[in-house]
mmCIF file of C-alpha atoms in Angstrom:
data_model
loop_
_atom_site.group_PDB
_atom_site.id
_atom_site.type_symbol
_atom_site.label_atom_id
_atom_site.label_comp_id
_atom_site.label_asym_id
_atom_site.label_seq_id
_atom_site.Cartn_x
_atom_site.Cartn_y
_atom_site.Cartn_z
ATOM 1 C CA MET A 793 -26.190 -32.805 16.339
ATOM 2 C CA LEU A 794 -26.992 -29.666 18.287
ATOM 3 C CA LYS A 795 -23.984 -30.072 20.511
ATOM 4 C CA HIS A 796 -21.403 -29.635 17.830
ATOM 5 C CA PRO A 797 -22.030 -26.041 16.688
ATOM 6 C CA LEU A 798 -22.558 -25.006 20.300
ATOM 7 C CA SER A 799 -19.255 -26.356 21.501
ATOM 8 C CA SER A 800 -17.449 -24.808 18.577
ATOM 9 C CA ALA A 801 -19.003 -21.501 19.525
ATOM 10 C CA MET A 802 -17.782 -22.033 23.103
ATOM 11 C CA ASN A 803 -14.334 -22.688 21.749
ATOM 12 C CA ALA A 804 -14.497 -19.523 19.738
ATOM 13 C CA MET A 805 -15.471 -17.622 22.884
ATOM 14 C CA LYS A 806 -12.522 -19.103 24.755
ATOM 15 C CA GLU A 807 -10.212 -18.151 21.927
ATOM 16 C CA TRP A 808 -11.633 -14.668 21.996
ATOM 17 C CA LYS A 809 -10.950 -14.313 25.715
ATOM 18 C CA LYS A 810 -7.439 -15.629 25.322
ATOM 19 C CA MET A 811 -6.902 -13.113 22.561
ATOM 20 C CA SER A 812 -7.980 -10.154 24.623
ATOM 21 C CA ARG A 813 -5.841 -11.363 27.532
ATOM 22 C CA SER A 814 -2.838 -11.444 25.245
ATOM 23 C CA PHE A 815 -3.649 -7.941 24.077
ATOM 24 C CA PHE A 816 -0.760 -6.468 25.988
ATOM 25 C CA ALA A 817 1.539 -9.148 24.669
ATOM 26 C CA ARG A 818 0.482 -8.133 21.192
ATOM 27 C CA CYS A 819 1.102 -4.484 21.963
ATOM 28 C CA ALA A 820 4.553 -5.362 23.247
ATOM 29 C CA LEU A 821 5.273 -7.261 20.045
ATOM 30 C CA VAL A 822 4.184 -4.355 17.875
ATOM 31 C CA LEU A 823 6.295 -2.013 19.982
ATOM 32 C CA ALA A 824 9.299 -4.278 19.665
ATOM 33 C CA PHE A 825 8.857 -4.363 15.891
ATOM 34 C CA LEU A 826 8.521 -0.602 15.851
ATOM 35 C CA CYS A 827 11.712 -0.091 17.803
ATOM 36 C CA TYR A 828 13.570 -2.621 15.707
ATOM 37 C CA PHE A 829 12.882 -1.078 12.374
ATOM 38 C CA LEU A 830 13.131 2.421 13.758
ATOM 39 C CA VAL A 831 16.703 1.550 14.626
ATOM 40 C CA ASN A 832 17.171 0.092 11.184
ATOM 41 C CA ALA A 833 15.981 3.037 9.132
ATOM 42 C CA PRO A 834 18.311 3.770 6.228
ATOM 43 C CA GLU A 835 21.031 6.368 6.106
ATOM 44 C CA LYS A 836 20.027 8.672 3.297
ATOM 45 C CA SER A 837 16.733 7.275 2.233
ATOM 46 C CA SER A 838 14.913 10.477 2.545
ATOM 47 C CA ALA A 839 15.508 13.552 0.583
ATOM 48 C CA MET A 840 13.488 15.868 2.651
ATOM 49 C CA HIS A 841 15.211 16.361 5.918
ATOM 50 C CA ILE A 842 17.545 19.279 6.330
ATOM 51 C CA MET A 843 20.993 17.883 7.056
ATOM 52 C CA GLU A 844 22.730 18.178 10.428
ATOM 53 C CA GLY A 845 24.242 21.616 10.901
ATOM 54 C CA TYR A 846 22.741 23.000 7.687
ATOM 55 C CA LEU A 847 20.607 25.627 9.398
ATOM 56 C CA PRO A 848 22.272 28.606 11.119
ATOM 57 C CA PHE A 849 21.957 28.428 14.898
ATOM 58 C CA GLY A 850 19.317 31.158 15.143
ATOM 59 C CA TRP A 851 16.993 29.503 12.656
ATOM 60 C CA ALA A 852 17.541 26.061 14.170
ATOM 61 C CA LEU A 853 16.530 27.441 17.572
ATOM 62 C CA PHE A 854 13.549 29.287 16.095
ATOM 63 C CA TRP A 855 12.070 26.132 14.548
ATOM 64 C CA TRP A 856 12.768 24.133 17.706
ATOM 65 C CA LEU A 857 10.810 26.640 19.799
ATOM 66 C CA LEU A 858 7.955 26.655 17.295
ATOM 67 C CA PHE A 859 7.814 22.855 17.224
ATOM 68 C CA LEU A 860 7.977 22.038 20.941
ATOM 69 C CA PRO A 861 4.471 23.167 22.011
ATOM 70 C CA PHE A 862 2.922 21.038 19.241
ATOM 71 C CA PHE A 863 4.879 18.041 20.504
ATOM 72 C CA LEU A 864 3.624 18.530 24.062
ATOM 73 C CA PHE A 865 0.030 18.863 22.854
ATOM 74 C CA GLY A 866 0.589 15.701 20.822
ATOM 75 C CA LEU A 867 1.750 13.745 23.868
ATOM 76 C CA ARG A 868 -1.401 14.761 25.707
ATOM 77 C CA ALA A 869 -3.557 13.802 22.747
ATOM 78 C CA ILE A 870 -2.007 10.314 22.637
ATOM 79 C CA GLN A 871 -2.454 9.909 26.390
ATOM 80 C CA ARG A 872 -6.121 10.836 26.106
ATOM 81 C CA LEU A 873 -6.653 8.521 23.174
ATOM 82 C CA VAL A 874 -5.013 5.496 24.780
ATOM 83 C CA ARG A 875 -6.784 6.036 28.085
ATOM 84 C CA SER A 876 -10.230 6.317 26.562
ATOM 85 C CA ASN A 877 -9.687 3.619 23.968
ATOM 86 C CA PRO A 878 -6.890 1.118 24.762
ATOM 87 C CA GLU A 879 -7.814 -0.959 21.697
ATOM 88 C CA ALA A 880 -6.611 1.918 19.545
ATOM 89 C CA LYS A 881 -2.982 1.102 20.391
ATOM 90 C CA LEU A 882 -2.684 -1.392 17.577
ATOM 91 C CA MET A 883 -4.036 1.059 15.041
ATOM 92 C CA LEU A 884 -1.668 3.659 16.474
ATOM 93 C CA GLY A 885 1.164 1.208 15.782
ATOM 94 C CA LEU A 886 -0.173 0.739 12.283
ATOM 95 C CA ALA A 887 -0.192 4.477 11.613
ATOM 96 C CA GLY A 888 3.399 4.700 12.872
ATOM 97 C CA ALA A 889 4.457 1.683 10.810
ATOM 98 C CA PHE A 890 2.915 3.262 7.725
ATOM 99 C CA ALA A 891 5.020 6.388 8.185
ATOM 100 C CA PHE A 892 8.152 4.233 8.572
ATOM 101 C CA VAL A 893 7.519 2.118 5.521
ATOM 102 C CA LEU A 894 6.809 5.132 3.384
ATOM 103 C CA SER A 895 9.976 6.891 4.538
ATOM 104 C CA ALA A 896 11.859 3.799 3.367
ATOM 105 C CA LEU A 897 10.463 3.970 -0.157
ATOM 106 C CA LYS A 898 13.032 5.864 -2.174
ATOM 107 C CA ILE A 899 11.181 6.443 -5.404
ATOM 108 C CA PRO A 900 12.697 7.853 -8.610
ATOM 109 C CA SER A 901 10.975 10.954 -9.880
ATOM 110 C CA VAL A 902 10.594 12.895 -13.132
ATOM 111 C CA THR A 903 13.314 15.394 -12.160
ATOM 112 C CA GLY A 904 15.954 12.673 -12.267
ATOM 113 C CA SER A 905 16.427 12.510 -8.528
ATOM 114 C CA SER A 906 14.830 10.343 -5.864
ATOM 115 C CA SER A 907 12.818 11.194 -2.824
ATOM 116 C CA HIS A 908 10.384 9.496 -0.488
ATOM 117 C CA PRO A 909 6.853 10.046 0.825
ATOM 118 C CA THR A 910 6.192 11.009 4.445
ATOM 119 C CA GLY A 911 3.325 8.709 5.425
ATOM 120 C CA THR A 912 1.900 11.136 7.981
ATOM 121 C CA GLY A 913 -1.437 11.636 6.211
ATOM 122 C CA LEU A 914 -3.023 8.342 7.252
ATOM 123 C CA GLY A 915 -2.414 8.826 10.962
ATOM 124 C CA ALA A 916 -3.556 12.440 10.820
ATOM 125 C CA VAL A 917 -6.846 11.484 9.188
ATOM 126 C CA LEU A 918 -7.363 8.631 11.679
ATOM 127 C CA PHE A 919 -6.302 10.235 14.944
ATOM 128 C CA GLY A 920 -6.075 13.949 14.292
ATOM 129 C CA PRO A 921 -2.922 15.957 13.601
ATOM 130 C CA GLN A 922 -1.511 16.207 17.143
ATOM 131 C CA VAL A 923 -1.075 12.446 17.502
ATOM 132 C CA MET A 924 0.851 12.320 14.243
ATOM 133 C CA THR A 925 3.153 15.105 15.458
ATOM 134 C CA VAL A 926 4.525 12.678 18.032
ATOM 135 C CA LEU A 927 4.786 9.654 15.708
ATOM 136 C CA GLY A 928 6.381 11.709 12.931
ATOM 137 C CA SER A 929 8.896 13.244 15.332
ATOM 138 C CA LEU A 930 9.882 9.781 16.550
ATOM 139 C CA VAL A 931 10.825 8.769 13.005
ATOM 140 C CA LEU A 932 12.956 11.873 12.706
ATOM 141 C CA VAL A 933 14.656 11.418 16.093
ATOM 142 C CA PHE A 934 15.780 7.892 15.335
ATOM 143 C CA GLN A 935 16.900 8.750 11.832
ATOM 144 C CA ALA A 936 18.879 11.703 13.128
ATOM 145 C CA LEU A 937 20.511 9.797 15.977
ATOM 146 C CA LEU A 938 21.311 6.459 14.378
ATOM 147 C CA LEU A 939 21.403 7.037 10.657
ATOM 148 C CA ALA A 940 23.028 10.431 10.170
ATOM 149 C CA HIS A 941 19.908 11.412 8.314
ATOM 150 C CA GLY A 942 18.507 14.820 9.124
ATOM 151 C CA GLY A 943 20.004 15.993 12.403
ATOM 152 C CA LEU A 944 19.474 17.038 15.977
ATOM 153 C CA SER A 945 20.160 20.706 15.334
ATOM 154 C CA THR A 946 17.710 20.685 12.416
ATOM 155 C CA LEU A 947 15.193 18.405 14.133
ATOM 156 C CA GLY A 948 12.947 21.287 15.125
ATOM 157 C CA ALA A 949 12.700 22.488 11.536
ATOM 158 C CA ASN A 950 12.273 19.001 10.060
ATOM 159 C CA ALA A 951 9.677 18.025 12.631
ATOM 160 C CA PHE A 952 7.795 21.264 12.063
ATOM 161 C CA SER A 953 7.469 20.571 8.338
ATOM 162 C CA MET A 954 6.850 16.823 8.430
ATOM 163 C CA ALA A 955 5.177 16.236 11.781
ATOM 164 C CA VAL A 956 3.305 19.495 12.374
ATOM 165 C CA VAL A 957 2.400 21.205 9.084
ATOM 166 C CA GLY A 958 1.959 17.974 7.089
ATOM 167 C CA PRO A 959 -0.534 16.351 9.495
ATOM 168 C CA PHE A 960 -2.451 19.614 10.010
ATOM 169 C CA VAL A 961 -2.779 20.031 6.244
ATOM 170 C CA ALA A 962 -3.910 16.414 5.900
ATOM 171 C CA PHE A 963 -6.512 16.825 8.610
ATOM 172 C CA SER A 964 -7.874 20.116 7.272
ATOM 173 C CA VAL A 965 -8.010 18.881 3.681
ATOM 174 C CA TYR A 966 -9.819 15.723 4.775
ATOM 175 C CA ARG A 967 -12.400 17.688 6.735
ATOM 176 C CA LEU A 968 -12.912 20.227 3.994
ATOM 177 C CA ALA A 969 -13.221 17.580 1.270
ATOM 178 C CA THR A 970 -15.761 15.506 3.198
ATOM 179 C CA ARG A 971 -17.766 18.614 4.073
ATOM 180 C CA LEU A 972 -17.852 19.663 0.446
ATOM 181 C CA GLY A 973 -19.431 16.307 -0.250
ATOM 182 C CA GLY A 974 -16.420 14.431 -1.609
ATOM 183 C CA GLY A 975 -16.288 10.708 -0.874
ATOM 184 C CA ALA A 976 -14.098 9.470 1.978
ATOM 185 C CA LYS A 977 -11.638 7.864 -0.431
ATOM 186 C CA LEU A 978 -11.147 11.007 -2.484
ATOM 187 C CA ALA A 979 -10.782 13.000 0.738
ATOM 188 C CA VAL A 980 -8.127 10.603 2.066
ATOM 189 C CA PHE A 981 -6.234 10.729 -1.227
ATOM 190 C CA LEU A 982 -6.200 14.524 -1.329
ATOM 191 C CA ALA A 983 -5.286 14.778 2.353
ATOM 192 C CA ALA A 984 -2.266 12.474 2.073
ATOM 193 C CA ALA A 985 -1.006 13.859 -1.232
ATOM 194 C CA LEU A 986 -1.292 17.511 -0.209
ATOM 195 C CA ALA A 987 0.271 16.859 3.213
ATOM 196 C CA ASP A 988 3.226 15.230 1.483
ATOM 197 C CA LEU A 989 3.661 18.104 -0.943
ATOM 198 C CA THR A 990 3.226 20.816 1.687
ATOM 199 C CA THR A 991 5.882 19.204 3.875
ATOM 200 C CA TYR A 992 8.446 19.666 1.135
ATOM 201 C CA LEU A 993 7.297 23.201 0.368
ATOM 202 C CA ILE A 994 7.881 24.078 4.028
ATOM 203 C CA THR A 995 11.339 22.488 3.893
ATOM 204 C CA SER A 996 12.110 24.660 0.852
ATOM 205 C CA LEU A 997 10.818 27.725 2.656
ATOM 206 C CA GLN A 998 12.906 26.961 5.742
ATOM 207 C CA LEU A 999 16.066 26.704 3.652
ATOM 208 C CA ALA A 1000 15.129 29.816 1.653
ATOM 209 C CA LEU A 1001 14.629 31.871 4.828
ATOM 210 C CA ALA A 1002 18.000 30.772 6.159
ATOM 211 C CA PHE A 1003 19.811 31.199 2.840
ATOM 212 C CA PRO A 1004 18.276 34.094 0.865
ATOM 213 C CA ALA A 1005 19.818 34.597 -2.565
ATOM 214 C CA GLU A 1006 21.953 37.706 -3.091
ATOM 215 C CA VAL A 1007 19.816 38.616 -6.059
ATOM 216 C CA GLY A 1008 16.096 38.133 -5.465
ATOM 217 C CA GLY A 1009 16.322 37.294 -1.774
ATOM 218 C CA VAL A 1010 14.106 34.743 -0.107
ATOM 219 C CA ALA A 1011 11.774 34.417 -3.119
ATOM 220 C CA ALA A 1012 14.593 33.442 -5.471
ATOM 221 C CA SER A 1013 15.987 30.958 -2.953
ATOM 222 C CA PHE A 1014 12.537 29.526 -2.412
ATOM 223 C CA ALA A 1015 12.161 28.979 -6.154
ATOM 224 C CA LYS A 1016 15.541 27.226 -6.202
ATOM 225 C CA PHE A 1017 14.923 24.910 -3.252
ATOM 226 C CA GLY A 1018 11.315 24.414 -4.323
ATOM 227 C CA GLY A 1019 12.550 23.277 -7.716
ATOM 228 C CA ILE A 1020 14.725 20.675 -6.006
ATOM 229 C CA PHE A 1021 12.327 19.411 -3.367
ATOM 230 C CA ALA A 1022 8.753 20.171 -4.380
ATOM 231 C CA LEU A 1023 8.983 19.334 -8.074
ATOM 232 C CA THR A 1024 10.588 15.976 -7.349
ATOM 233 C CA GLN A 1025 7.847 15.387 -4.864
ATOM 234 C CA VAL A 1026 4.795 15.795 -7.126
ATOM 235 C CA PRO A 1027 4.610 12.194 -8.458
ATOM 236 C CA LEU A 1028 5.580 10.896 -5.018
ATOM 237 C CA ALA A 1029 2.772 12.815 -3.398
ATOM 238 C CA ILE A 1030 0.366 11.098 -5.777
ATOM 239 C CA SER A 1031 1.902 7.731 -4.863
ATOM 240 C CA GLU A 1032 1.495 8.507 -1.179
ATOM 241 C CA GLY A 1033 -2.149 9.392 -1.779
ATOM 242 C CA LEU A 1034 -2.761 6.076 -3.562
ATOM 243 C CA LEU A 1035 -1.023 3.999 -0.876
ATOM 244 C CA THR A 1036 -2.913 5.787 1.887
ATOM 245 C CA VAL A 1037 -6.233 5.027 0.192
ATOM 246 C CA LEU A 1038 -5.133 1.379 -0.073
ATOM 247 C CA VAL A 1039 -4.604 1.025 3.680
ATOM 248 C CA TRP A 1040 -7.753 3.073 4.345
ATOM 249 C CA ASN A 1041 -9.700 0.571 2.202
ATOM 250 C CA TRP A 1042 -8.418 -2.315 4.284
ATOM 251 C CA LEU A 1043 -9.356 -0.598 7.511
ATOM 252 C CA ILE A 1044 -12.847 0.233 6.251
ATOM 253 C CA THR A 1045 -13.366 -3.348 5.101
ATOM 254 C CA TYR A 1046 -12.068 -5.175 8.165
ATOM 255 C CA ASN A 1047 -12.370 -2.802 11.069
ATOM 256 C CA ARG A 1048 -15.040 -0.257 10.344
ATOM 257 C CA ALA A 1049 -16.311 -0.329 13.946
ATOM 258 C CA GLU A 1050 -13.009 0.769 15.481
ATOM 259 C CA LEU A 1051 -12.456 3.313 12.746
ATOM 260 C CA GLU A 1052 -15.775 4.903 13.591
ATOM 261 C CA THR A 1053 -15.117 4.836 17.345
ATOM 262 C CA ILE A 1054 -11.794 6.591 16.893
ATOM 263 C CA THR A 1055 -13.282 9.216 14.602
ATOM 264 C CA MET A 1056 -16.056 9.858 17.104
ATOM 265 C CA LEU A 1057 -13.600 10.228 19.977
ATOM 266 C CA ARG A 1058 -11.583 12.657 17.943
ATOM 267 C CA ARG A 1059 -14.629 14.793 17.298
ATOM 268 C CA GLY A 1060 -15.415 14.812 21.004
ATOM 269 C CA ALA A 1061 -11.905 15.919 21.941
ATOM 270 C CA MET B 1024 -13.347 -8.480 0.516
ATOM 271 C CA LYS B 1025 -15.760 -7.378 -2.142
ATOM 272 C CA LYS B 1026 -14.525 -7.899 -5.646
ATOM 273 C CA ASN B 1027 -14.715 -4.302 -6.836
ATOM 274 C CA ASN B 1028 -12.797 -3.172 -3.743
ATOM 275 C CA MET B 1029 -10.070 -5.676 -4.583
ATOM 276 C CA MET B 1030 -9.918 -4.353 -8.119
ATOM 277 C CA LEU B 1031 -9.630 -0.805 -6.784
ATOM 278 C CA ASN B 1032 -6.748 -1.829 -4.502
ATOM 279 C CA LEU B 1033 -4.971 -3.534 -7.391
ATOM 280 C CA GLY B 1034 -5.441 -0.405 -9.463
ATOM 281 C CA LEU B 1035 -3.958 1.731 -6.674
ATOM 282 C CA LEU B 1036 -0.870 -0.488 -6.497
ATOM 283 C CA MET B 1037 -0.511 -0.404 -10.286
ATOM 284 C CA GLY B 1038 -0.661 3.383 -10.144
ATOM 285 C CA VAL B 1039 2.169 3.523 -7.605
ATOM 286 C CA VAL B 1040 4.335 1.187 -9.690
ATOM 287 C CA MET B 1041 3.666 3.223 -12.839
ATOM 288 C CA LEU B 1042 4.592 6.459 -11.090
ATOM 289 C CA ALA B 1043 7.943 4.948 -10.104
ATOM 290 C CA VAL B 1044 8.715 3.259 -13.437
ATOM 291 C CA VAL B 1045 7.758 6.055 -15.830
ATOM 292 C CA PRO B 1046 10.511 8.458 -14.620
ATOM 293 C CA LEU B 1047 13.068 5.672 -15.119
ATOM 294 C CA LEU B 1048 11.956 5.359 -18.734
ATOM 295 C CA ILE B 1049 11.682 9.028 -19.661
ATOM 296 C CA VAL B 1050 14.743 10.408 -17.829
ATOM 297 C CA ASN B 1051 17.787 8.720 -19.298
ATOM 298 C CA ASP B 1052 21.007 10.301 -18.132
ATOM 299 C CA SER B 1053 20.517 10.259 -14.379
ATOM 300 C CA GLU B 1054 21.475 8.151 -11.409
ATOM 301 C CA PHE B 1055 18.423 9.253 -9.444
ATOM 302 C CA GLY B 1056 20.381 10.415 -6.430
ATOM 303 C CA GLY B 1057 18.673 11.850 -3.383
ATOM 304 C CA SER B 1058 17.388 15.393 -3.684
ATOM 305 C CA ASP B 1059 18.912 16.281 -0.315
ATOM 306 C CA GLY B 1060 22.331 16.066 -1.944
ATOM 307 C CA LEU B 1061 21.156 18.662 -4.471
ATOM 308 C CA ALA B 1062 19.949 20.883 -1.637
ATOM 309 C CA GLU B 1063 23.374 20.601 -0.042
ATOM 310 C CA GLU B 1064 24.914 21.873 -3.294
ATOM 311 C CA ALA B 1065 22.347 24.669 -3.519
ATOM 312 C CA VAL B 1066 23.302 25.878 -0.051
ATOM 313 C CA GLY B 1067 26.922 25.835 -1.193
ATOM 314 C CA GLU B 1068 26.013 28.073 -4.129
ATOM 315 C CA LEU B 1069 23.829 30.495 -2.183
ATOM 316 C CA ALA B 1070 26.150 30.819 0.795
ATOM 317 C CA PRO B 1071 29.660 29.682 -0.203
ATOM 318 C CA ASP B 1072 31.036 30.650 3.213
ATOM 319 C CA TYR B 1073 28.520 28.637 5.191
ATOM 320 C CA LYS B 1074 30.033 25.800 7.178
ATOM 321 C CA PRO B 1075 27.763 23.232 8.829
ATOM 322 C CA TRP B 1076 28.290 23.810 12.533
ATOM 323 C CA MET B 1077 27.385 20.344 13.656
ATOM 324 C CA GLU B 1078 28.303 16.867 12.438
ATOM 325 C CA PRO B 1079 26.127 13.754 12.789
ATOM 326 C CA LEU B 1080 26.995 11.922 16.006
ATOM 327 C CA PHE B 1081 26.973 8.538 14.319
ATOM 328 C CA GLU B 1082 27.018 7.352 10.714
ATOM 329 C CA PRO B 1083 26.495 3.794 9.449
ATOM 330 C CA PRO B 1084 29.442 2.467 7.445
ATOM 331 C CA GLY B 1085 29.139 1.988 3.688
ATOM 332 C CA THR B 1086 26.343 1.676 1.152
ATOM 333 C CA GLU B 1087 25.989 -2.104 1.479
ATOM 334 C CA THR B 1088 25.059 -1.775 5.137
ATOM 335 C CA GLU B 1089 22.776 1.063 4.230
ATOM 336 C CA SER B 1090 20.883 -0.958 1.649
ATOM 337 C CA LEU B 1091 20.574 -3.851 4.098
ATOM 338 C CA LEU B 1092 19.072 -1.540 6.703
ATOM 339 C CA PHE B 1093 16.832 -0.093 4.053
ATOM 340 C CA ALA B 1094 15.454 -3.502 3.087
ATOM 341 C CA VAL B 1095 15.018 -4.462 6.728
ATOM 342 C CA GLN B 1096 13.112 -1.275 7.460
ATOM 343 C CA ALA B 1097 10.711 -1.769 4.587
ATOM 344 C CA ALA B 1098 10.190 -5.451 5.399
ATOM 345 C CA LEU B 1099 9.502 -4.913 9.089
ATOM 346 C CA GLY B 1100 7.244 -1.928 8.509
ATOM 347 C CA ALA B 1101 5.208 -3.889 6.029
ATOM 348 C CA GLY B 1102 5.194 -6.780 8.521
ATOM 349 C CA VAL B 1103 3.594 -4.637 11.218
ATOM 350 C CA ILE B 1104 0.963 -3.370 8.784
ATOM 351 C CA GLY B 1105 0.264 -6.905 7.558
ATOM 352 C CA TYR B 1106 0.028 -8.137 11.147
ATOM 353 C CA ALA B 1107 -2.508 -5.484 12.126
ATOM 354 C CA ILE B 1108 -4.637 -5.835 9.001
ATOM 355 C CA GLY B 1109 -4.515 -9.638 9.261
ATOM 356 C CA LEU B 1110 -5.622 -9.474 12.869
ATOM 357 C CA TYR B 1111 -8.507 -7.162 12.006
ATOM 358 C CA ARG B 1112 -9.527 -9.446 9.174
ATOM 359 C CA GLY B 1113 -9.448 -12.538 11.393
ATOM 360 C CA ARG B 1114 -11.485 -10.774 14.052
ATOM 361 C CA ALA B 1115 -14.071 -9.694 11.511
ATOM 362 C CA ALA B 1116 -14.315 -13.253 10.189
ATOM 363 C CA ALA B 1117 -14.655 -14.718 13.701
ATOM 364 C CA LYS B 1118 -17.389 -12.243 14.548
ATOM 365 C CA ARG B 1119 -19.265 -13.060 11.355
ATOM 366 C CA GLU B 1120 -19.050 -16.769 12.119
ATOM 367 C CA GLN B 1121 -20.392 -16.247 15.618
ATOM 368 C CA THR B 1122 -23.399 -14.283 14.473
ATOM 369 C CA ASP B 1123 -24.046 -16.855 11.746
ATOM 370 C CA GLU B 1124 -24.204 -19.633 14.309
ATOM 371 C CA HIS B 1125 -26.397 -17.712 16.708
ATOM 372 C CA PRO B 1126 -28.644 -15.492 14.675
ATOM 373 C CA VAL B 1127 -30.297 -12.973 16.974
#
C-alpha cells in the first residue's frame, strides 16, 4: 500500500525533470507563436499610430533620436533579466502576447469611432518600463513593415508614445499607488488605464507640434487631435485596465512565487 | 481558484463587454471607423499642402484578408496567454500534490 503513492511521486518527479529539460523547446514554441501572429497583425486595427510619412522629416528624426537610447537601455534590461532569471522568458512572452492581443481588439467607442488598447501596462508593471520599450517597439516594427500600419518614418514617434512614455507612466503610477496604500489590483488597473490614455495624449501632442493650427497654434491643434484620439480612448483605457487586472489575477493565483522573484529582481536592478 | 476571485474575473470581463456594447447602442449614425482615418483628415485640414513623403513598403490586399489576419492575431495571442497561464496552473497543482503526499 505504501508503494503506490511513492511511485506516483517518483513519476511526478520524472515528469518534472522532463518538463524542465523541454524548457527551451517550450520557449521556442512561444517564440514561434509570437513571430507568427506578429506577422499576422491586422492592417488598420489600431487607431493610434501616426501613419507612414505623416510627420515632417525633422520631427520624424527628432522622435527617432529621442526613442533610440530608451530602446538600447531596454535591450540591456532584457539581457539582465533573462540571464539572472531564465524562467522569466515565458512570462516575458506572455507580456508580449498581451500587448499583441490588445492591439488586435478594435473596440467601438462613445465618439463613434473605433480604437484599440496598447497592452503595455502589464509588462511594465511586471518587468519595469525598459523591458516593455523593446516589446512594444517590436509590435510597431512588424505592423509598420508588414501591415502598412504606422510606418518606419514615424516609428520613432509611435514607439516613443506607446513603448516609452506609456510603460514609464504605468510603472510610476503603479509604484505611487502601492506606496499610497492602494491595493495591488487597484494599482494595476490605474497603471494600465493611465498608460493607455497617456500614450494617445502623446500621439496627439506629436501631431499638434508638427501641425500647429494657423489660429491658436499648437494648443488648438492639440485640442483637435486630442478630441480625436484621447476622447475615443477613455472607455478603451478603462477596458485595458480591467483586462490587465484579469491577467494579473491569474498570475497571482497560479504563479505568485515567480511574480515575486521578478519584482524583487527589478527592485535590485 | 477561489470563488470570489472567479467572480471578480467574470465581473471584469462583463465590464469590458459593456464598455464595447454601450457605444454601439447610444451612438446610432456611425460606422465606427478607425480614429487614425480622422487624424489623417485633420492633418489635411490643418496643413492642406502637406504631402506624406513616404509610402508604406507593403500593404495587404483587401479587407477580407485584413479581417482574417485580425482574427488570426487575436486567436494566437490569446493562445499564447492561455498556454502560459495553463502551464502555471498545472505546475501549481503538481506542486500542491507533491507536498500533500509528502508533508514536511
